[in-house]
Amino acid sequence: MNHLASQDPRIFAAIEREVDRQNHGLELIASENFVSRSVMQAMGSVFTNKYAEGLPGRRYYGGCEFADTAEDLARERAKRLFKCDWVNVQPHSGASANAAVYLSCLNPGDTFLGLDLAHGGHLTHGSPVNFSGIWFKATYYGVEQDGHIDMNRVREKAKAVRPKLISIGASAYSRDFDYEAFRAIADEVGALLWMDMAHPAGLIAAGLLNDPLPYAHIVTTTTHKTLRGPRGGMILVGRDFENPFGKVARKSGRVRNMSELLDSAVFPGMQGGPLVHVIAAKAVAFEEALQPEFVAYSRQVQRNAAAMANVFLSRGYDVVSGGTDNHLVLVDLRSKNTTGRDAERALQAAHITVNKNMVPFDDKSPFVTSGIRLGTAAVTTRGFKEADIERTVALIDNVLSMPNDESVLHQVRKDVYSLCTAYPLYDFVIA
Ligand code: DSN
C-alpha cells in the first residue's frame, strides 16, 4: 500500500483506521461479513479498468476474453452452489438485482405483494420512498403478534389484492420461509413468486435453511452478507421457463424465457458496464462457498445466532419471534425502557456495532425505533463460538443496563479489545 500512502495519505489514513475499527470492534450488523484476502485481491485487480457490456461471448467491446473467463467461472460456480439453471452475476447490488425483477415482471402501476418494511421487509419491496413503492402499487403482508408470518393471512391478502408478483425475503426476519406454501398462493392468484434471499443466502447455499430455488420463479441475492463475497448482487432462476408476459425476441418472434428477460433487464435495462473486478471476486467467493469449510462456518453462524437469542432471553430481553432460525436476532427493547437509537449509540461508544431497527408493531419512528438487529455472520468468520457469543451478549447487557456510566463503557471497551485480539482478523492493510 506504499503507493497510496505516499500519493494520498488522507485516504490511506482512513483505510488504516477502518482496518483498525474492523480488527478491534465487535461487528454485529446482520448484513455484514469479512471477506477473504483472495476475494479482496480479485476485487482490487486490473479488471476494474475493463468495459464489458453484454454477456460472455456477446460483448459490445473488444478485449473481453479474460473478462469472459471470470464471468463464466462466476456463473458456473453460482449455478453449482445453488443448483439452478441460470444466473446473472452482473447486478451491482441487491437493489439493482431487484430493480431488474420489477422491470421484467411489472408495468408501472401494477400490484405486487411483499413483506411490510415495518415488519422486517426491505426498502426495495415496496417502501413508499423507494422506486418499488413509487412506480408500482405495493401491498403488504406482515407478521403476527408472535413475530411469525401466518401463511393463511398471506393467502387472504393475496386473494384480496390479486398481485402480479409476490415477494418473499426480508432484512429483519429471523425465521425460515415456507416456500411451498408461498408458491401455492402465487399459483392460486396467478402471480409470479420472487424470493430475495440477500440475508440468508449463505445458509441456503450450505443447505441449512429451506431452499427457495425449486419454488420461486425468480431469486435475487446480495453476495456480501452470509454468502461472504464482495459487495454486489445476483439473480437466479431454478428452472428456466417461458416468460408469462408473451414478450418476444425482437427478430425471431420467439417467446423469450424468463432468464432472457432478466438478462435484458440487467443490461441494457438497468445497468451499463458490469463491474468485472467484482464479478471476479464473486467467482472466488462462490468457489470458497462450495468447500466443506463453508458449510461448517455456516452451521456455526446459525448456532451462534441461536445462542445469542437464548442468552438475550435468559437476561430478560424480548427477542422478536422468541428466537431465530437464521443468522440474525431482533431484540425488542421496549421492556428495557430504551430505544434502538439510544442503544445503538451507547454500544457504538463501547466499540460494539449494531443497528437500530423497527420491531413489528413499533410505536416509534424509523429514526428512533424500539429494537436493535444483530447478526453473527461477521464474528463467526473471525472464529467466535457460543461461549464468545455469551460473553458478547453479557457486554451488550452491561452497556444497555448502564449506558451513561463511563467506567462501564471503559471496561467494556477493554473487554471488546481482548475478545477481538483473541480472534485476529486482518493482519494487512491491503491485498
Ligand atoms: N441494508 C441491508 C441490510 O442491512 O439489511 C439490506 O439492503
Short mmCIF file of C-alpha atoms and ligand atoms in Angstrom, two decimals:
data_model
loop_
_atom_site.label_atom_id
_atom_site.label_comp_id
_atom_site.label_asym_id
_atom_site.label_seq_id
_atom_site.Cartn_x
_atom_site.Cartn_y
_atom_site.Cartn_z
CA MET A 1 0.00 0.00 0.00
CA ASN A 2 3.08 2.22 -0.26
CA HIS A 3 1.85 3.98 -3.39
CA LEU A 4 -1.42 5.03 -1.85
CA ALA A 5 0.22 6.05 1.41
CA SER A 6 2.53 8.48 -0.34
CA GLN A 7 0.13 9.67 -3.06
CA ASP A 8 -2.99 10.14 -0.94
CA PRO A 9 -2.18 9.99 2.75
CA ARG A 10 -5.65 11.11 3.84
CA ILE A 11 -7.41 8.22 2.10
CA PHE A 12 -4.66 5.86 3.27
CA ALA A 13 -5.22 7.01 6.85
CA ALA A 14 -8.99 6.46 6.54
CA ILE A 15 -8.39 2.91 5.31
CA GLU A 16 -5.89 2.24 8.09
CA ARG A 17 -8.37 3.43 10.68
CA GLU A 18 -11.13 1.32 9.14
CA VAL A 19 -8.89 -1.77 9.28
CA ASP A 20 -8.27 -1.00 12.94
CA ARG A 21 -12.01 -0.50 13.57
CA GLN A 22 -12.83 -3.83 11.95
CA ASN A 23 -9.99 -5.61 13.73
CA HIS A 24 -10.77 -4.31 17.20
CA GLY A 25 -14.53 -3.78 17.30
CA LEU A 26 -17.38 -6.26 17.59
CA GLU A 27 -19.16 -6.28 14.25
CA LEU A 28 -22.73 -7.42 14.78
CA ILE A 29 -24.51 -5.77 11.85
CA ALA A 30 -26.54 -8.63 10.41
CA SER A 31 -25.83 -7.71 6.79
CA GLU A 32 -22.06 -7.51 7.10
CA ASN A 33 -19.22 -10.01 6.92
CA PHE A 34 -15.45 -10.15 6.39
CA VAL A 35 -14.21 -11.35 3.00
CA SER A 36 -11.07 -13.41 2.46
CA ARG A 37 -7.83 -11.95 1.26
CA SER A 38 -8.34 -13.72 -2.10
CA VAL A 39 -11.72 -12.06 -2.59
CA MET A 40 -10.12 -8.70 -1.83
CA GLN A 41 -7.27 -9.34 -4.26
CA ALA A 42 -9.69 -10.13 -7.09
CA MET A 43 -11.70 -7.04 -6.24
CA GLY A 44 -8.61 -4.84 -6.26
CA SER A 45 -7.45 -6.18 -9.64
CA VAL A 46 -6.99 -4.56 -13.07
CA PHE A 47 -10.41 -5.89 -14.10
CA THR A 48 -11.69 -2.58 -12.72
CA ASN A 49 -10.32 -0.98 -15.91
CA LYS A 50 -12.40 -3.06 -18.29
CA TYR A 51 -15.68 -2.30 -20.01
CA ALA A 52 -17.58 -5.50 -20.81
CA GLU A 53 -21.19 -4.59 -21.57
CA GLY A 54 -23.11 -7.65 -22.70
CA LEU A 55 -22.59 -11.25 -21.66
CA PRO A 56 -19.63 -13.64 -22.13
CA GLY A 57 -19.17 -14.29 -25.86
CA ARG A 58 -21.64 -11.49 -26.71
CA ARG A 59 -19.93 -8.27 -25.63
CA TYR A 60 -20.18 -4.77 -27.02
CA TYR A 61 -16.43 -4.18 -26.56
CA GLY A 62 -13.26 -5.89 -27.72
CA GLY A 63 -10.66 -7.29 -25.37
CA CYS A 64 -13.16 -9.15 -23.19
CA GLU A 65 -11.66 -12.63 -23.41
CA PHE A 66 -10.39 -12.63 -19.82
CA ALA A 67 -13.47 -10.86 -18.51
CA ASP A 68 -15.42 -13.69 -20.16
CA THR A 69 -13.33 -16.24 -18.27
CA ALA A 70 -14.06 -14.52 -14.96
CA GLU A 71 -17.77 -14.15 -15.61
CA ASP A 72 -18.16 -17.70 -16.93
CA LEU A 73 -16.46 -19.03 -13.80
CA ALA A 74 -18.69 -16.92 -11.58
CA ARG A 75 -21.82 -18.12 -13.38
CA GLU A 76 -20.79 -21.78 -13.44
CA ARG A 77 -19.86 -21.77 -9.74
CA ALA A 78 -23.03 -19.95 -8.69
CA LYS A 79 -25.13 -22.48 -10.63
CA ARG A 80 -23.37 -25.35 -8.86
CA LEU A 81 -23.69 -23.66 -5.48
CA PHE A 82 -27.44 -23.08 -5.77
CA LYS A 83 -28.22 -25.99 -8.11
CA CYS A 84 -30.03 -23.80 -10.61
CA ASP A 85 -30.40 -23.43 -14.36
CA TRP A 86 -29.42 -19.80 -14.80
CA VAL A 87 -27.77 -16.87 -13.04
CA ASN A 88 -26.84 -13.31 -13.86
CA VAL A 89 -23.86 -12.18 -11.78
CA GLN A 90 -23.77 -8.59 -13.03
CA PRO A 91 -26.10 -6.69 -10.66
CA HIS A 92 -24.05 -4.08 -8.84
CA SER A 93 -26.12 -4.60 -5.69
CA GLY A 94 -29.16 -6.33 -4.30
CA ALA A 95 -31.23 -3.25 -5.08
CA SER A 96 -30.10 -3.39 -8.76
CA ALA A 97 -30.98 -7.07 -8.94
CA ASN A 98 -34.41 -6.32 -7.50
CA ALA A 99 -34.91 -3.44 -9.94
CA ALA A 100 -34.30 -5.87 -12.81
CA VAL A 101 -37.02 -8.15 -11.41
CA TYR A 102 -39.54 -5.30 -11.41
CA LEU A 103 -38.52 -4.27 -14.92
CA SER A 104 -39.01 -7.85 -16.15
CA CYS A 105 -42.27 -8.62 -14.37
CA LEU A 106 -44.29 -5.45 -13.86
CA ASN A 107 -45.51 -2.37 -15.66
CA PRO A 108 -45.80 0.91 -13.76
CA GLY A 109 -48.92 0.82 -11.62
CA ASP A 110 -49.07 -2.98 -11.37
CA THR A 111 -49.81 -4.52 -8.00
CA PHE A 112 -47.35 -6.62 -6.07
CA LEU A 113 -47.37 -8.04 -2.58
CA GLY A 114 -44.38 -8.04 -0.23
CA LEU A 115 -43.40 -8.14 3.42
CA ASP A 116 -44.02 -4.81 5.16
CA LEU A 117 -40.77 -2.92 5.83
CA ALA A 118 -42.04 -2.19 9.34
CA HIS A 119 -42.31 -5.96 9.91
CA GLY A 120 -38.84 -6.83 8.66
CA GLY A 121 -39.15 -6.30 4.89
CA HIS A 122 -36.78 -4.34 2.67
CA LEU A 123 -36.88 -0.89 1.09
CA THR A 124 -36.97 -2.38 -2.40
CA HIS A 125 -40.01 -4.50 -1.53
CA GLY A 126 -42.40 -1.57 -1.88
CA SER A 127 -41.38 1.13 0.57
CA PRO A 128 -43.16 4.39 -0.36
CA VAL A 129 -39.80 6.18 -0.53
CA ASN A 130 -38.25 3.62 -2.90
CA PHE A 131 -38.85 3.28 -6.66
CA SER A 132 -40.63 0.00 -5.93
CA GLY A 133 -43.27 1.80 -3.92
CA ILE A 134 -43.31 4.90 -6.11
CA TRP A 135 -43.80 3.27 -9.52
CA PHE A 136 -45.79 0.19 -8.53
CA LYS A 137 -48.80 -0.46 -6.36
CA ALA A 138 -47.23 -2.01 -3.29
CA THR A 139 -49.36 -4.05 -0.93
CA TYR A 140 -48.07 -5.81 2.14
CA TYR A 141 -48.38 -8.82 4.35
CA GLY A 142 -46.92 -8.72 7.84
CA VAL A 143 -46.08 -10.86 10.81
CA GLU A 144 -48.48 -11.76 13.58
CA GLN A 145 -48.18 -10.64 17.22
CA ASP A 146 -45.89 -13.64 17.82
CA GLY A 147 -43.46 -12.35 15.20
CA HIS A 148 -44.11 -15.17 12.70
CA ILE A 149 -45.67 -14.99 9.24
CA ASP A 150 -49.04 -16.75 9.11
CA MET A 151 -49.49 -18.25 5.63
CA ASN A 152 -53.28 -18.18 5.93
CA ARG A 153 -53.12 -14.41 6.34
CA VAL A 154 -50.76 -14.12 3.36
CA ARG A 155 -53.23 -16.14 1.28
CA GLU A 156 -56.17 -13.95 2.35
CA LYS A 157 -54.21 -10.83 1.45
CA ALA A 158 -53.12 -12.22 -1.92
CA LYS A 159 -56.69 -13.15 -2.80
CA ALA A 160 -57.85 -9.67 -1.84
CA VAL A 161 -55.25 -7.69 -3.81
CA ARG A 162 -54.57 -10.13 -6.73
CA PRO A 163 -50.89 -9.19 -7.17
CA LYS A 164 -48.97 -9.87 -10.35
CA LEU A 165 -45.86 -10.57 -8.28
CA ILE A 166 -45.37 -11.80 -4.71
CA SER A 167 -42.08 -11.22 -2.97
CA ILE A 168 -40.59 -13.14 -0.08
CA GLY A 169 -37.49 -12.10 1.78
CA ALA A 170 -36.57 -9.69 4.50
CA SER A 171 -33.84 -7.72 6.14
CA ALA A 172 -35.03 -8.22 9.71
CA TYR A 173 -36.94 -11.51 9.89
CA SER A 174 -35.20 -14.26 11.83
CA ARG A 175 -37.39 -17.18 10.74
CA ASP A 176 -37.27 -19.51 7.76
CA PHE A 177 -39.88 -19.29 4.99
CA ASP A 178 -42.38 -21.87 3.76
CA TYR A 179 -41.66 -21.54 0.03
CA GLU A 180 -44.00 -24.34 -0.95
CA ALA A 181 -46.93 -22.54 0.70
CA PHE A 182 -45.94 -19.25 -0.93
CA ARG A 183 -45.82 -20.94 -4.33
CA ALA A 184 -49.27 -22.47 -3.82
CA ILE A 185 -50.63 -18.98 -3.06
CA ALA A 186 -48.85 -17.49 -6.08
CA ASP A 187 -50.30 -20.21 -8.33
CA GLU A 188 -53.77 -19.70 -6.86
CA VAL A 189 -53.81 -15.98 -7.65
CA GLY A 190 -51.80 -16.19 -10.87
CA ALA A 191 -48.75 -14.31 -9.57
CA LEU A 192 -45.06 -14.81 -10.12
CA LEU A 193 -43.12 -15.67 -6.98
CA TRP A 194 -39.84 -13.89 -6.22
CA MET A 195 -37.56 -14.61 -3.26
CA ASP A 196 -34.97 -12.04 -2.19
CA MET A 197 -32.56 -14.22 -0.21
CA ALA A 198 -29.98 -11.47 0.37
CA HIS A 199 -29.70 -12.16 4.09
CA PRO A 200 -29.80 -15.96 4.36
CA ALA A 201 -28.13 -16.82 1.00
CA GLY A 202 -25.06 -18.38 2.64
CA LEU A 203 -27.17 -20.56 4.92
CA ILE A 204 -29.29 -21.62 1.94
CA ALA A 205 -26.16 -22.44 -0.09
CA ALA A 206 -24.94 -24.54 2.82
CA GLY A 207 -28.23 -26.46 2.93
CA LEU A 208 -29.13 -25.25 6.43
CA LEU A 209 -32.37 -23.47 5.55
CA ASN A 210 -35.23 -24.27 3.19
CA ASP A 211 -34.28 -23.89 -0.46
CA PRO A 212 -36.33 -21.31 -2.42
CA LEU A 213 -34.97 -22.29 -5.85
CA PRO A 214 -37.43 -25.13 -6.52
CA TYR A 215 -40.43 -22.89 -5.69
CA ALA A 216 -39.71 -19.25 -6.51
CA HIS A 217 -39.82 -18.30 -10.18
CA ILE A 218 -37.02 -15.80 -9.56
CA VAL A 219 -34.49 -15.47 -6.74
CA THR A 220 -32.29 -12.46 -6.06
CA THR A 221 -29.50 -12.00 -3.57
CA THR A 222 -26.64 -9.87 -2.45
CA THR A 223 -23.28 -11.60 -2.37
CA HIS A 224 -21.73 -9.91 0.67
CA LYS A 225 -23.82 -10.95 3.65
CA THR A 226 -23.90 -14.57 4.85
CA LEU A 227 -22.51 -15.58 1.43
CA ARG A 228 -19.27 -13.77 2.39
CA GLY A 229 -18.39 -12.45 -1.04
CA PRO A 230 -17.73 -8.98 -2.41
CA ARG A 231 -20.39 -6.27 -2.20
CA GLY A 232 -22.76 -6.99 -5.08
CA GLY A 233 -25.92 -8.69 -6.33
CA MET A 234 -27.07 -11.67 -8.38
CA ILE A 235 -30.27 -13.06 -9.94
CA LEU A 236 -31.04 -16.77 -10.18
CA VAL A 237 -33.70 -18.94 -11.81
CA GLY A 238 -34.08 -22.50 -10.54
CA ARG A 239 -35.81 -23.98 -13.59
CA ASP A 240 -35.99 -21.65 -16.55
CA PHE A 241 -39.43 -21.14 -18.10
CA GLU A 242 -41.13 -19.34 -20.94
CA ASN A 243 -41.95 -15.82 -19.78
CA PRO A 244 -45.61 -15.46 -18.94
CA PHE A 245 -45.94 -11.99 -20.48
CA GLY A 246 -45.60 -13.12 -24.06
CA LYS A 247 -42.66 -10.78 -24.65
CA VAL A 248 -40.97 -11.94 -27.83
CA ALA A 249 -37.40 -11.84 -29.04
CA ARG A 250 -37.11 -8.89 -31.40
CA LYS A 251 -36.02 -10.73 -34.55
CA SER A 252 -37.16 -14.31 -34.26
CA GLY A 253 -40.66 -13.75 -32.97
CA ARG A 254 -39.87 -16.42 -30.38
CA VAL A 255 -41.23 -16.01 -26.83
CA ARG A 256 -38.22 -15.45 -24.62
CA ASN A 257 -37.51 -17.37 -21.45
CA MET A 258 -37.63 -15.62 -18.08
CA SER A 259 -33.83 -15.76 -17.94
CA GLU A 260 -33.60 -13.82 -21.20
CA LEU A 261 -35.97 -11.15 -19.91
CA LEU A 262 -33.90 -10.83 -16.77
CA ASP A 263 -30.61 -10.65 -18.68
CA SER A 264 -32.03 -7.80 -20.77
CA ALA A 265 -33.41 -6.11 -17.67
CA VAL A 266 -29.95 -6.04 -16.07
CA PHE A 267 -28.29 -4.78 -19.26
CA PRO A 268 -29.32 -2.65 -21.07
CA GLY A 269 -32.39 -2.25 -18.86
CA MET A 270 -30.92 -1.12 -15.56
CA GLN A 271 -27.15 -1.02 -15.80
CA GLY A 272 -24.29 -0.15 -18.11
CA GLY A 273 -20.91 -1.84 -17.84
CA PRO A 274 -20.62 -4.67 -15.33
CA LEU A 275 -18.06 -4.43 -12.52
CA VAL A 276 -15.72 -7.12 -13.84
CA HIS A 277 -13.40 -6.88 -10.82
CA VAL A 278 -16.36 -7.56 -8.52
CA ILE A 279 -17.57 -10.40 -10.75
CA ALA A 280 -14.09 -11.97 -10.50
CA ALA A 281 -14.31 -11.61 -6.71
CA LYS A 282 -17.78 -13.19 -6.76
CA ALA A 283 -16.27 -16.18 -8.59
CA VAL A 284 -13.64 -16.53 -5.86
CA ALA A 285 -16.25 -16.30 -3.10
CA PHE A 286 -18.53 -18.87 -4.78
CA GLU A 287 -15.66 -21.33 -5.00
CA GLU A 288 -14.99 -20.74 -1.30
CA ALA A 289 -18.67 -21.34 -0.55
CA LEU A 290 -18.55 -24.66 -2.43
CA GLN A 291 -16.00 -26.02 0.07
CA PRO A 292 -16.97 -28.14 3.10
CA GLU A 293 -15.43 -25.47 5.36
CA PHE A 294 -18.17 -23.07 4.30
CA VAL A 295 -20.86 -25.48 5.47
CA ALA A 296 -19.10 -25.78 8.83
CA TYR A 297 -18.81 -21.99 9.02
CA SER A 298 -22.50 -21.50 8.18
CA ARG A 299 -23.55 -24.09 10.73
CA GLN A 300 -21.60 -22.14 13.35
CA VAL A 301 -23.24 -18.87 12.22
CA GLN A 302 -26.61 -20.47 12.87
CA ARG A 303 -25.54 -21.96 16.22
CA ASN A 304 -24.11 -18.64 17.32
CA ALA A 305 -27.34 -16.84 16.44
CA ALA A 306 -29.38 -19.41 18.39
CA ALA A 307 -27.02 -18.97 21.35
CA MET A 308 -27.31 -15.19 21.08
CA ALA A 309 -31.11 -15.32 21.16
CA ASN A 310 -31.04 -17.66 24.15
CA VAL A 311 -28.64 -15.51 26.14
CA PHE A 312 -30.71 -12.39 25.48
CA LEU A 313 -33.84 -14.25 26.60
CA SER A 314 -32.12 -15.55 29.74
CA ARG A 315 -31.10 -11.99 30.59
CA GLY A 316 -34.70 -10.82 30.39
CA TYR A 317 -34.77 -9.30 26.90
CA ASP A 318 -37.65 -9.73 24.45
CA VAL A 319 -36.49 -11.42 21.27
CA VAL A 320 -38.93 -10.96 18.37
CA SER A 321 -40.50 -14.31 17.44
CA GLY A 322 -38.88 -15.85 20.53
CA GLY A 323 -35.68 -16.92 18.76
CA THR A 324 -34.11 -17.38 15.36
CA ASP A 325 -33.68 -19.91 12.56
CA ASN A 326 -31.02 -17.99 10.68
CA HIS A 327 -28.12 -15.63 11.39
CA LEU A 328 -29.98 -12.72 12.92
CA VAL A 329 -31.65 -11.75 16.14
CA LEU A 330 -34.10 -8.89 16.54
CA VAL A 331 -34.29 -7.58 20.11
CA ASP A 332 -37.31 -5.56 21.24
CA LEU A 333 -36.08 -3.05 23.82
CA ARG A 334 -39.46 -1.68 24.89
CA SER A 335 -39.41 -3.63 28.14
CA LYS A 336 -35.93 -2.23 28.86
CA ASN A 337 -37.04 1.39 28.64
CA THR A 338 -34.61 2.32 25.94
CA THR A 339 -34.83 2.87 22.20
CA GLY A 340 -32.97 1.36 19.30
CA ARG A 341 -31.33 4.70 18.59
CA ASP A 342 -30.02 5.13 22.13
CA ALA A 343 -28.89 1.51 22.34
CA GLU A 344 -27.03 1.76 19.02
CA ARG A 345 -25.25 4.91 20.21
CA ALA A 346 -24.30 3.50 23.60
CA LEU A 347 -22.99 0.29 22.06
CA GLN A 348 -21.06 2.25 19.44
CA ALA A 349 -19.28 4.08 22.26
CA ALA A 350 -18.25 0.65 23.56
CA HIS A 351 -16.99 -0.44 20.10
CA ILE A 352 -19.90 -2.82 19.54
CA THR A 353 -21.61 -2.17 16.20
CA VAL A 354 -25.30 -2.98 15.77
CA ASN A 355 -28.12 -1.13 14.03
CA LYS A 356 -31.32 0.28 15.39
CA ASN A 357 -34.30 -1.44 13.80
CA MET A 358 -38.07 -1.22 13.84
CA VAL A 359 -39.76 -4.13 15.56
CA PRO A 360 -43.19 -5.34 14.40
CA PHE A 361 -45.98 -3.04 15.63
CA ASP A 362 -43.41 -0.43 16.62
CA ASP A 363 -44.75 2.84 18.01
CA LYS A 364 -41.51 4.72 17.28
CA SER A 365 -40.25 6.21 14.03
CA PRO A 366 -37.57 4.56 11.86
CA PHE A 367 -35.13 7.20 13.17
CA VAL A 368 -35.70 6.13 16.77
CA THR A 369 -37.09 2.57 16.69
CA SER A 370 -37.73 0.17 19.56
CA GLY A 371 -35.25 -2.50 18.57
CA ILE A 372 -31.77 -3.49 17.62
CA ARG A 373 -30.85 -6.04 14.97
CA LEU A 374 -27.80 -8.22 15.44
CA GLY A 375 -26.19 -10.90 13.29
CA THR A 376 -23.49 -13.48 13.76
CA ALA A 377 -22.03 -13.88 10.25
CA ALA A 378 -19.09 -11.49 10.75
CA VAL A 379 -17.99 -12.54 14.23
CA THR A 380 -18.26 -16.20 13.21
CA THR A 381 -15.84 -15.52 10.34
CA ARG A 382 -13.30 -14.35 12.88
CA GLY A 383 -13.83 -17.57 14.87
CA PHE A 384 -16.43 -16.88 17.53
CA LYS A 385 -18.18 -19.85 19.11
CA GLU A 386 -21.12 -20.00 21.50
CA ALA A 387 -19.05 -19.10 24.59
CA ASP A 388 -17.77 -15.94 22.86
CA ILE A 389 -21.33 -15.03 21.92
CA GLU A 390 -22.35 -15.45 25.55
CA ARG A 391 -19.58 -13.05 26.55
CA THR A 392 -20.61 -10.64 23.80
CA VAL A 393 -24.23 -10.52 24.97
CA ALA A 394 -23.05 -10.01 28.55
CA LEU A 395 -21.07 -6.98 27.37
CA ILE A 396 -24.10 -5.63 25.49
CA ASP A 397 -26.22 -6.12 28.59
CA ASN A 398 -23.66 -4.26 30.72
CA VAL A 399 -23.76 -1.29 28.35
CA LEU A 400 -27.54 -1.20 27.99
CA SER A 401 -28.02 -1.53 31.75
CA MET A 402 -25.75 1.46 32.46
CA PRO A 403 -25.40 3.39 29.18
CA ASN A 404 -24.20 6.60 30.80
CA ASP A 405 -21.66 5.10 33.15
CA GLU A 406 -18.22 5.97 31.74
CA SER A 407 -16.46 3.38 33.89
CA VAL A 408 -18.71 0.61 32.49
CA LEU A 409 -18.06 1.79 28.95
CA HIS A 410 -14.33 1.92 29.64
CA GLN A 411 -14.33 -1.65 30.97
CA VAL A 412 -16.46 -2.95 28.08
CA ARG A 413 -14.13 -1.34 25.54
CA LYS A 414 -11.23 -3.17 27.18
CA ASP A 415 -13.16 -6.46 27.13
CA VAL A 416 -14.14 -5.96 23.48
CA TYR A 417 -10.49 -5.33 22.64
CA SER A 418 -9.30 -8.51 24.33
CA LEU A 419 -12.13 -10.58 22.78
CA CYS A 420 -11.19 -9.28 19.33
CA THR A 421 -7.45 -9.75 19.74
CA ALA A 422 -8.11 -13.37 20.70
CA TYR A 423 -9.50 -13.81 17.16
CA PRO A 424 -7.25 -11.81 14.82
CA LEU A 425 -8.87 -10.74 11.59
CA TYR A 426 -6.76 -8.76 9.13
CA ASP A 427 -3.00 -8.61 9.57
CA PHE A 428 -2.57 -6.48 6.49
CA VAL A 429 -3.69 -3.13 5.24
CA ILE A 430 -4.44 -4.01 1.64
CA ALA A 431 -4.43 -7.09 -0.59
N1 DSN B 1 -29.01 -2.62 4.10
C1 DSN B 1 -29.14 -4.05 4.12
C2 DSN B 1 -29.34 -4.58 5.49
O1 DSN B 1 -28.70 -4.08 6.37
O2 DSN B 1 -30.11 -5.50 5.68
C3 DSN B 1 -30.18 -4.53 3.21
O3 DSN B 1 -30.07 -3.93 1.99
#
